[in-house]
Coordinates of N, CA and C in Angstrom, one line a residue:
Chain A
X1 N 103.0 154.7 112.5 CA 103.0 153.3 112.6 C 101.6 152.8 113.1
X2 N 101.1 151.9 112.3 CA 99.7 151.5 112.7 C 99.9 150.7 114.0
X3 N 98.6 150.8 114.8 CA 98.6 150.2 116.1 C 98.4 148.6 115.9
X4 N 98.0 148.1 116.9 CA 97.7 146.6 117.0 C 96.4 146.4 116.2
X5 N 96.3 145.4 115.3 CA 95.2 145.2 114.4 C 94.6 144.0 114.8
X6 N 93.3 143.8 114.9 CA 92.6 142.8 115.3 C 91.6 142.3 114.0
X7 N 91.3 141.2 113.8 CA 90.2 140.8 113.0 C 89.6 139.5 113.5
X8 N 88.3 139.4 113.3 CA 87.3 140.4 112.9 C 87.0 141.1 114.1
X9 N 86.4 142.4 113.9 CA 85.8 143.4 114.9 C 84.6 142.8 115.6
X10 N 83.9 142.0 114.9 CA 82.5 141.3 115.6 C 82.4 139.9 114.8
X11 N 82.0 139.1 115.8 CA 82.0 137.7 115.3 C 80.7 137.1 116.0
X12 N 79.8 136.8 115.2 CA 78.5 136.2 115.9 C 78.5 134.6 115.2
X13 N 78.5 133.6 116.2 CA 78.6 132.4 115.8 C 77.5 131.4 116.8
X14 N 77.5 130.3 116.4 CA 76.4 129.3 117.0 C 77.3 128.4 117.9
X15 N 76.8 127.9 118.8 CA 77.4 127.0 120.0 C 78.0 126.0 119.1
X16 N 79.1 125.5 119.4 CA 79.8 124.4 118.9 C 80.7 124.6 117.5
X17 N 80.6 125.9 117.2 CA 81.3 126.0 116.1 C 82.6 126.5 116.5
X18 N 83.7 126.5 115.5 CA 85.0 127.1 115.7 C 85.2 128.4 115.5
X19 N 85.9 129.1 116.4 CA 85.9 130.5 116.0 C 87.6 131.0 116.3
X20 N 87.9 131.7 115.2 CA 89.6 132.2 115.2 C 89.6 133.6 115.4
X21 N 90.2 134.0 116.1 CA 90.6 135.8 116.3 C 92.0 135.8 115.8
X22 N 92.2 136.9 115.1 CA 93.5 137.1 114.7 C 93.9 138.5 115.2
X23 N 95.4 138.7 115.3 CA 96.0 139.8 115.8 C 97.3 140.0 115.1
X24 N 97.7 141.2 114.7 CA 98.8 141.7 114.3 C 99.4 142.7 115.2
X25 N 100.5 142.2 115.9 CA 101.2 143.4 116.9 C 102.0 144.7 116.1
X26 N 102.1 145.5 116.9 CA 102.8 146.6 116.3 C 104.3 146.1 116.1
X27 N 104.8 146.6 115.0 CA 106.0 146.2 114.4 C 107.0 146.3 115.2
X28 N 108.1 145.4 115.5 CA 108.9 145.7 116.6 C 108.8 145.3 117.9
X29 N 107.6 145.3 118.3 CA 107.2 144.7 119.7 C 107.6 143.1 119.9
X30 N 108.1 142.8 120.9 CA 108.4 141.4 121.2 C 107.4 140.6 122.1
X31 N 106.4 141.3 122.8 CA 105.4 140.6 123.5 C 104.0 140.9 122.8
X32 N 103.3 139.8 123.0 CA 102.0 139.7 122.6 C 101.0 139.2 123.6
X33 N 99.8 139.7 123.9 CA 98.9 139.3 125.0 C 97.6 139.2 124.5
X34 N 97.0 138.2 124.9 CA 95.4 138.0 124.5 C 94.7 138.2 126.0
X35 N 93.7 139.1 125.9 CA 92.8 139.2 127.1 C 91.5 139.0 126.6
X36 N 90.6 138.7 127.8 CA 89.1 138.6 127.5 C 88.7 139.4 128.6
X37 N 87.6 140.4 128.1 CA 86.7 141.3 128.9 C 85.3 140.9 129.0
X38 N 84.9 140.9 130.2 CA 83.5 140.7 130.5 C 83.1 141.6 131.6
X39 N 81.8 142.0 131.5 CA 81.2 142.9 132.9 C 81.5 142.1 134.1
X40 N 81.3 140.8 134.1 CA 81.5 140.1 135.6 C 82.9 140.1 136.0
X41 N 83.6 139.6 134.9 CA 85.2 139.2 135.3 C 86.0 140.2 135.1
X42 N 85.8 141.3 134.4 CA 86.7 142.5 134.0 C 87.6 142.0 133.1
X43 N 88.9 142.5 133.0 CA 89.9 142.3 132.0 C 90.7 141.0 132.3
X44 N 90.8 140.0 131.6 CA 91.5 138.7 132.0 C 92.6 138.3 131.2
X45 N 93.7 138.2 131.5 CA 95.0 137.9 130.7 C 94.8 136.2 130.4
X46 N 94.8 136.0 129.1 CA 94.6 134.6 128.9 C 95.8 134.0 128.6
X47 N 96.6 134.5 127.8 CA 98.0 134.0 127.5 C 98.9 135.0 127.0
X48 N 100.3 134.9 127.2 CA 101.2 135.9 126.4 C 102.3 135.4 125.9
X49 N 103.0 135.9 124.9 CA 104.1 135.4 124.2 C 105.4 136.4 124.1
X50 N 106.5 136.0 124.3 CA 107.5 136.8 123.8 C 108.4 136.0 122.8
X51 N 108.6 136.9 122.1 CA 109.5 136.4 120.9 C 108.9 135.2 120.4
X52 N 107.5 135.2 120.0 CA 106.7 134.2 119.7 C 106.6 132.8 120.4
X53 N 107.0 132.8 121.4 CA 107.2 131.7 122.4 C 106.0 131.9 123.7
X54 N 105.0 131.1 123.8 CA 104.2 131.2 124.9 C 104.8 131.0 126.1
X55 N 104.6 132.2 127.1 CA 105.4 132.1 128.3 C 104.4 131.9 129.4
X56 N 103.0 132.2 129.3 CA 102.2 131.7 130.5 C 100.7 131.6 129.8
X57 N 100.2 130.4 130.0 CA 99.1 130.3 129.3 C 98.0 129.8 130.6
X58 N 98.2 130.3 131.6 CA 97.4 129.8 133.0 C 96.1 130.3 132.9
X59 N 96.0 131.6 132.2 CA 94.7 132.2 132.0 C 93.8 131.7 131.1
X60 N 94.2 130.6 130.5 CA 93.3 130.0 129.3 C 92.3 129.4 130.1
X61 N 90.9 129.5 129.8 CA 90.1 129.1 130.8 C 90.0 127.5 130.5
X62 N 90.1 126.8 129.5 CA 90.0 125.3 129.3 C 90.6 124.9 128.0
X63 N 90.6 123.6 127.7 CA 91.2 123.3 126.5 C 90.5 123.6 125.3
X64 N 89.6 123.9 125.2 CA 88.8 124.6 124.0 C 89.5 125.7 123.5
X65 N 90.2 126.4 124.3 CA 91.1 127.6 123.9 C 92.3 127.3 123.5
X66 N 92.9 127.8 122.4 CA 94.3 127.7 121.9 C 95.0 128.8 121.3
X67 N 96.0 129.1 121.2 CA 96.7 130.2 120.8 C 97.9 130.0 120.2
X68 N 98.2 130.7 119.1 CA 99.5 130.4 118.2 C 100.1 131.6 117.9
X69 N 101.5 131.6 117.6 CA 102.3 132.9 117.4 C 103.1 132.4 116.1
X70 N 103.0 132.0 115.0 CA 103.8 131.4 113.9 C 104.9 132.2 113.6
X71 N 104.6 133.8 113.8 CA 105.8 134.6 113.5 C 105.6 135.9 114.3
X72 N 106.4 136.9 114.2 CA 106.5 138.1 115.1 C 105.3 139.0 114.6
X73 N 104.7 138.8 113.5 CA 103.6 139.6 113.0 C 102.3 139.1 113.2
X74 N 101.9 138.0 113.6 CA 100.7 137.4 113.4 C 100.5 136.4 114.5
X75 N 99.3 136.4 115.2 CA 98.9 135.5 116.4 C 97.6 135.2 116.0
X76 N 97.2 134.0 116.4 CA 95.6 133.7 116.6 C 95.2 133.2 118.0
X77 N 94.0 133.3 118.0 CA 93.3 132.6 119.4 C 92.1 132.0 118.9
X78 N 92.2 130.7 119.1 CA 91.1 129.9 118.6 C 90.1 129.2 119.7
X79 N 88.9 129.0 119.5 CA 88.1 128.5 120.4 C 87.2 127.5 119.7
X80 N 87.4 126.3 120.2 CA 86.9 125.2 119.6 C 86.6 124.1 120.5
X81 N 85.1 123.5 120.8 CA 84.1 124.3 120.2 C 83.7 125.6 121.1
X82 N 83.1 126.4 120.4 CA 82.5 127.6 121.2 C 81.3 127.4 122.2
X83 N 81.2 128.0 123.1 CA 80.1 127.9 123.9 C 79.6 129.5 124.3
X84 N 78.2 129.5 124.8 CA 77.6 131.0 125.1 C 78.4 131.4 126.0
X85 N 78.9 130.9 126.9 CA 79.9 131.4 128.0 C 81.0 132.3 127.5
X86 N 81.4 131.8 126.2 CA 82.6 132.2 125.7 C 82.4 134.0 125.1
X87 N 81.3 134.2 125.3 CA 80.8 135.7 124.7 C 81.5 136.6 125.5
X88 N 82.2 137.4 124.9 CA 82.9 138.3 125.5 C 83.8 139.3 124.5
X89 N 84.5 140.4 124.9 CA 85.3 141.3 124.0 C 86.8 140.6 124.2
X90 N 87.4 140.2 123.1 CA 88.8 139.8 123.2 C 89.6 140.9 122.7
X91 N 90.6 141.0 123.5 CA 91.8 142.4 123.1 C 93.0 141.5 122.9
X92 N 93.8 142.0 121.9 CA 95.1 141.7 121.9 C 95.9 142.9 122.2
X93 N 97.1 142.8 122.8 CA 98.0 143.9 123.2 C 99.4 143.5 122.8
X94 N 100.3 144.5 122.6 CA 101.6 144.1 122.5 C 102.3 145.2 123.2
X95 N 103.6 144.9 123.5 CA 104.7 145.7 124.1 C 105.9 145.3 123.7
X96 N 107.0 146.2 124.2 CA 108.3 146.0 123.8 C 109.1 145.9 125.0
X97 N 110.1 145.1 125.1 CA 111.0 144.8 126.2 C 111.9 146.1 126.3
X98 N 112.2 146.4 127.3 CA 113.0 147.6 127.6 C 112.8 148.1 129.1
X99 N 113.0 149.3 129.2 CA 112.8 150.1 130.3 C 111.3 150.3 130.7
X100 N 110.8 151.0 131.6 CA 109.5 151.0 132.0 C 108.8 151.9 130.7
X101 N 109.5 152.9 130.2 CA 109.1 153.4 129.1 C 108.4 152.7 128.0
X102 N 109.0 151.4 127.8 CA 108.7 150.6 126.5 C 108.0 149.3 127.2
X103 N 107.6 149.3 128.7 CA 106.8 148.4 129.1 C 105.3 148.4 128.7
X104 N 105.0 149.6 128.2 CA 103.5 150.1 128.0 C 103.0 148.9 127.1
X105 N 101.6 148.5 127.4 CA 100.8 147.6 126.6 C 100.0 148.5 125.8
X106 N 100.0 148.2 124.3 CA 99.1 148.9 123.5 C 98.1 147.9 123.0
X107 N 96.8 148.2 123.3 CA 95.8 147.3 122.8 C 95.1 147.6 121.3
X108 N 94.8 146.5 120.9 CA 94.0 146.6 119.7 C 92.5 147.1 120.0
X109 N 91.8 147.0 118.6 CA 90.4 147.5 119.1 C 89.4 146.6 119.8
X110 N 89.9 145.3 119.6 CA 89.2 144.3 120.2 C 88.3 143.5 119.2
X111 N 87.8 142.2 119.5 CA 86.7 141.5 118.8 C 85.6 141.1 119.7
X112 N 84.5 141.6 119.4 CA 83.3 141.4 120.2 C 82.7 140.1 119.8
X113 N 82.7 138.9 120.6 CA 82.4 137.6 120.3 C 80.9 137.3 120.9
X114 N 80.1 137.1 120.2 CA 78.7 136.4 120.7 C 78.5 135.2 120.0
X115 N 78.4 134.1 121.2 CA 78.2 132.8 120.8 C 76.7 132.4 121.1
X116 N 75.8 132.0 120.1 CA 74.4 131.8 120.5 C 74.0 130.4 120.9
Chain B
X1 N 98.8 134.9 145.1 CA 98.0 135.6 144.2 C 98.2 137.1 144.1
X2 N 98.8 137.7 143.0 CA 99.3 139.0 143.2 C 97.9 139.6 142.4
X3 N 97.3 140.7 143.1 CA 96.3 141.5 143.0 C 96.4 143.1 142.9
X4 N 95.4 143.8 142.1 CA 95.4 145.0 142.2 C 93.8 145.2 142.2
X5 N 93.7 146.2 143.2 CA 92.4 146.4 144.1 C 91.9 147.9 143.5
X6 N 90.5 147.9 142.9 CA 90.1 149.3 142.7 C 88.6 149.3 143.2
X7 N 88.1 150.4 143.6 CA 86.8 150.6 143.9 C 86.1 150.7 142.6
X8 N 84.9 149.8 142.4 CA 84.3 149.9 141.1 C 83.4 151.1 140.7
X9 N 83.1 151.9 141.7 CA 82.4 152.9 141.5 C 80.9 152.8 141.2
X10 N 80.0 153.7 140.6 CA 80.6 154.9 140.1 C 81.1 155.8 140.8
X11 N 82.1 156.7 140.5 CA 82.6 158.0 141.2 C 81.9 159.0 140.4
X12 N 81.1 159.7 140.9 CA 80.3 160.8 140.1 C 81.0 162.2 140.9
X13 N 81.5 163.0 139.9 CA 82.0 164.3 140.3 C 81.3 165.2 139.5
X14 N 81.2 166.5 139.7 CA 80.8 167.6 139.1 C 81.9 168.1 138.3
X15 N 81.5 168.6 136.9 CA 82.3 169.3 136.0 C 83.1 170.4 136.6
X16 N 84.6 170.4 136.5 CA 85.3 171.1 137.0 C 86.1 170.8 138.4
X17 N 85.5 169.8 139.1 CA 85.9 169.2 140.3 C 87.3 168.3 140.0
X18 N 88.0 168.0 140.9 CA 89.0 167.0 141.0 C 88.3 165.8 141.1
X19 N 88.8 164.9 140.3 CA 88.4 163.3 140.5 C 89.6 162.5 141.0
X20 N 89.4 161.7 142.2 CA 90.4 161.2 142.5 C 90.2 159.5 142.6
X21 N 91.1 158.9 142.0 CA 90.9 157.2 141.7 C 92.1 156.7 142.5
X22 N 91.7 155.6 142.9 CA 92.6 155.2 143.9 C 92.8 153.5 143.5
X23 N 93.9 153.1 144.0 CA 94.4 151.8 143.6 C 95.4 151.2 144.6
X24 N 95.1 149.9 145.0 CA 96.2 149.1 146.0 C 96.6 147.9 145.3
X25 N 97.8 147.5 145.6 CA 98.3 146.4 145.0 C 99.0 145.5 145.8
X26 N 98.9 144.1 145.7 CA 99.4 143.2 146.9 C 101.1 142.8 146.6
X27 N 101.6 142.9 145.4 CA 103.0 142.6 144.9 C 104.0 143.6 145.4
X28 N 104.7 143.5 146.8 CA 105.5 144.5 147.0 C 106.5 144.5 146.1
X29 N 106.9 143.7 145.3 CA 107.9 143.8 144.2 C 107.7 144.5 143.2
X30 N 106.3 144.8 142.9 CA 106.1 145.6 141.7 C 106.7 146.8 141.5
X31 N 107.1 147.3 140.4 CA 108.2 148.5 140.1 C 107.5 149.5 139.3
X32 N 106.4 149.2 138.4 CA 105.8 150.1 137.5 C 104.5 150.0 137.6
X33 N 103.8 151.2 137.4 CA 102.4 151.2 137.5 C 101.8 151.8 136.4
X34 N 100.7 151.6 136.0 CA 100.0 152.2 134.7 C 98.5 152.5 135.1
X35 N 97.9 153.7 134.4 CA 96.6 154.1 134.4 C 96.3 154.0 133.0
X36 N 95.1 153.4 132.7 CA 94.4 153.1 131.3 C 93.0 153.8 131.6
X37 N 92.7 154.5 130.6 CA 91.3 154.6 130.3 C 90.6 153.9 129.4
X38 N 89.2 153.8 129.6 CA 88.5 152.8 128.5 C 87.1 153.4 128.5
X39 N 86.8 153.8 127.5 CA 85.4 154.5 127.0 C 84.6 153.2 126.7
X40 N 83.3 153.2 127.0 CA 82.5 152.3 126.7 C 82.6 151.9 125.1
X41 N 82.9 150.7 125.0 CA 82.9 150.0 123.6 C 84.2 150.1 123.0
X42 N 85.3 150.7 123.7 CA 86.4 151.0 123.2 C 87.6 150.2 123.9
X43 N 88.7 150.2 123.4 CA 89.9 149.5 123.9 C 90.5 150.5 124.9
X44 N 91.3 149.8 126.1 CA 92.1 150.5 127.1 C 93.1 151.3 126.4
X45 N 93.4 152.6 126.7 CA 94.2 153.5 126.3 C 95.1 154.1 127.3
X46 N 96.4 154.0 127.4 CA 97.5 154.4 128.3 C 97.1 155.9 128.6
X47 N 96.9 156.4 129.9 CA 97.0 157.8 130.4 C 98.5 158.1 130.9
X48 N 98.9 157.3 131.9 CA 100.3 157.5 132.4 C 100.7 156.3 132.9
X49 N 102.1 156.5 133.1 CA 102.9 155.3 134.1 C 103.7 156.0 135.0
X50 N 104.1 155.5 136.3 CA 104.6 156.0 137.2 C 105.5 154.8 137.9
X51 N 106.7 155.1 138.2 CA 107.6 154.0 138.8 C 108.1 154.7 140.0
X52 N 108.3 155.9 140.3 CA 109.0 156.4 141.5 C 108.1 156.9 142.4
X53 N 108.4 156.9 143.7 CA 107.5 157.4 144.8 C 107.4 158.8 144.6
X54 N 106.0 159.3 144.8 CA 105.8 160.7 144.7 C 104.9 161.0 143.7
X55 N 104.7 162.1 143.2 CA 103.9 162.6 142.1 C 104.5 162.7 140.5
X56 N 103.6 162.2 139.7 CA 104.0 162.7 138.1 C 102.9 163.4 137.7
X57 N 103.0 164.3 137.1 CA 102.0 165.3 136.5 C 102.2 165.2 134.8
X58 N 101.0 165.2 134.4 CA 100.9 165.3 132.9 C 99.4 166.1 132.6
X59 N 99.8 167.4 132.2 CA 98.5 168.2 132.2 C 97.3 168.2 133.1
X60 N 96.2 167.7 133.0 CA 95.3 167.6 134.1 C 95.3 166.6 134.9
X61 N 96.2 165.7 134.5 CA 96.4 164.4 135.2 C 97.7 164.2 136.2
X62 N 97.6 163.9 137.5 CA 98.5 163.5 138.3 C 98.4 162.1 138.8
X63 N 99.5 161.6 138.8 CA 99.8 160.0 139.2 C 100.5 160.2 140.7
X64 N 100.0 159.5 141.5 CA 100.7 159.4 142.7 C 101.2 157.9 143.1
X65 N 102.5 157.6 143.7 CA 102.8 156.5 144.1 C 103.4 156.4 145.5
X66 N 103.0 155.4 146.3 CA 103.4 155.5 147.7 C 103.7 153.8 147.7
X67 N 104.9 153.6 147.4 CA 105.2 152.1 147.5 C 105.3 151.3 149.0
X68 N 105.6 152.2 150.1 CA 105.3 151.8 151.5 C 104.1 151.3 151.6
X69 N 103.0 152.0 151.2 CA 101.8 151.7 151.4 C 101.0 151.0 150.3
X70 N 101.8 150.6 149.4 CA 101.4 149.9 148.3 C 100.1 150.6 147.6
X71 N 100.1 151.8 147.4 CA 98.9 152.7 147.0 C 99.2 153.4 145.6
X72 N 98.3 153.5 144.7 CA 98.5 154.3 143.6 C 97.5 155.0 143.4
X73 N 97.5 156.4 143.0 CA 96.3 157.1 142.7 C 96.4 158.0 141.5
X74 N 95.2 158.2 140.9 CA 95.2 159.2 139.8 C 94.2 160.5 140.0
X75 N 94.8 161.5 140.0 CA 93.9 162.8 140.1 C 93.6 163.3 138.9
X76 N 92.4 163.6 138.6 CA 92.2 164.5 137.3 C 91.5 165.7 137.7
X77 N 92.3 167.0 137.5 CA 91.9 168.4 137.7 C 90.9 168.7 136.5
X78 N 89.9 169.7 137.0 CA 89.1 170.5 136.2 C 88.3 169.2 135.5
X79 N 87.9 168.1 136.1 CA 87.2 167.2 135.2 C 86.2 167.6 134.3
X80 N 86.0 167.1 133.2 CA 85.1 167.2 132.2 C 84.4 166.1 131.7
X81 N 83.2 166.3 131.3 CA 82.2 165.1 130.8 C 83.0 164.3 129.8
X82 N 83.9 164.7 129.1 CA 84.6 163.7 128.1 C 85.5 162.8 129.1
X83 N 85.9 163.0 130.2 CA 86.6 162.3 131.1 C 85.8 161.1 131.7
X84 N 84.4 161.2 131.5 CA 83.6 160.1 131.9 C 84.0 158.6 131.2
X85 N 84.3 157.6 132.0 CA 85.0 156.5 131.4 C 85.2 155.6 132.5
X86 N 85.9 154.4 132.3 CA 86.2 153.4 133.3 C 87.9 153.6 133.3
X87 N 88.5 153.7 134.6 CA 89.9 154.0 134.6 C 90.4 152.4 135.3
X88 N 91.4 152.0 134.4 CA 92.0 150.8 134.8 C 93.4 151.1 135.4
X89 N 93.6 150.4 136.6 CA 95.1 150.5 137.2 C 95.8 149.3 136.9
X90 N 97.0 149.3 136.6 CA 97.6 148.2 136.4 C 99.0 148.2 137.1
X91 N 99.7 147.1 137.3 CA 101.0 147.0 138.0 C 101.9 145.8 137.3
X92 N 103.0 146.3 137.1 CA 103.9 145.2 136.6 C 104.5 144.3 137.8
X93 N 104.2 143.0 137.6 CA 104.7 142.5 138.8 C 106.1 141.9 138.8
X94 N 106.8 141.7 140.0 CA 108.1 141.2 140.0 C 108.1 139.8 139.2
X95 N 109.3 139.4 138.7 CA 109.3 138.2 138.1 C 109.9 138.3 136.5
X96 N 110.4 139.4 136.0 CA 111.0 139.8 135.0 C 110.2 139.7 133.6
X97 N 109.1 139.2 133.4 CA 108.2 139.3 132.2 C 107.4 140.7 132.1
X98 N 106.9 141.1 131.1 CA 106.1 142.4 130.7 C 104.8 142.4 130.9
X99 N 104.3 141.3 131.6 CA 103.0 141.2 131.8 C 102.4 142.2 133.0
X100 N 101.1 142.5 132.9 CA 100.6 143.6 133.7 C 99.5 143.1 134.5
X101 N 99.1 143.3 135.8 CA 97.9 142.7 136.4 C 97.1 144.1 136.6
X102 N 95.9 143.7 136.0 CA 94.9 144.9 135.9 C 93.9 144.9 137.0
X103 N 93.6 145.9 137.5 CA 92.5 146.1 138.5 C 91.1 146.0 137.7
X104 N 89.9 145.9 138.4 CA 88.7 145.8 137.8 C 88.0 147.1 137.3
X105 N 88.8 148.1 137.4 CA 88.2 149.4 137.0 C 87.4 150.2 137.9
X106 N 87.7 151.5 137.8 CA 86.7 152.4 138.5 C 85.8 153.1 137.6
X107 N 84.5 153.2 137.4 CA 83.9 153.9 136.6 C 83.8 155.6 137.1
X108 N 84.0 156.4 136.3 CA 83.9 157.6 136.5 C 82.9 158.5 135.8
X109 N 82.1 159.1 136.5 CA 81.0 160.1 136.0 C 81.2 161.6 136.1
X110 N 81.3 162.3 135.1 CA 81.5 163.7 135.6 C 80.1 164.4 134.9
X111 N 79.4 164.9 135.7 CA 78.2 165.5 135.3 C 78.3 167.0 135.2
X112 N 77.7 167.7 134.0 CA 77.7 169.1 134.0 C 77.1 169.7 135.0

């Protein structure tokens, strides 16, 4: 089975532009997580979904960030307008409800975002 | 605030030695714990999980859990240069959902 798929892998944009990051979770997984990783702040949980419903978006830094999950196989994270401080690696991860054996989160390859 | 604390390192060990990575957590209700390895420029990948007090072994890796002390550790025996990476400790907090709280990670350097 394919792992978590993210696109694009790299994104370079200019301040003020809209950025959309995409994620396809592992088939059958009912949880989807969006993380941001920087050297200064480490791995931060931004938002997560269960069965396509947002459960906790308290990690979203501000209103410029939004996330959607229209179906079980697709999610987007949008930044509008983007700022240089948004430069980071954004990871998507998925997991499956159940025992601890299936609580494991599987990470996608990440999107490296650079905002100039 | 539920937290997971790790020493950022770097932890430097010679090839063939035992590397010991440590982690503490604040949420006493946490039930399961995970160790992820992250190579530079790559995504985190699971090494092991543990949910019972004591030791759990998998090849060269041993995870140790002490819930009374709220302490988790990862031992890497016969360390290899290929083990050089950042190791992230994570805890599943109480509360019923599948989210994990990650520590900041410990950077391990294994030198020949």
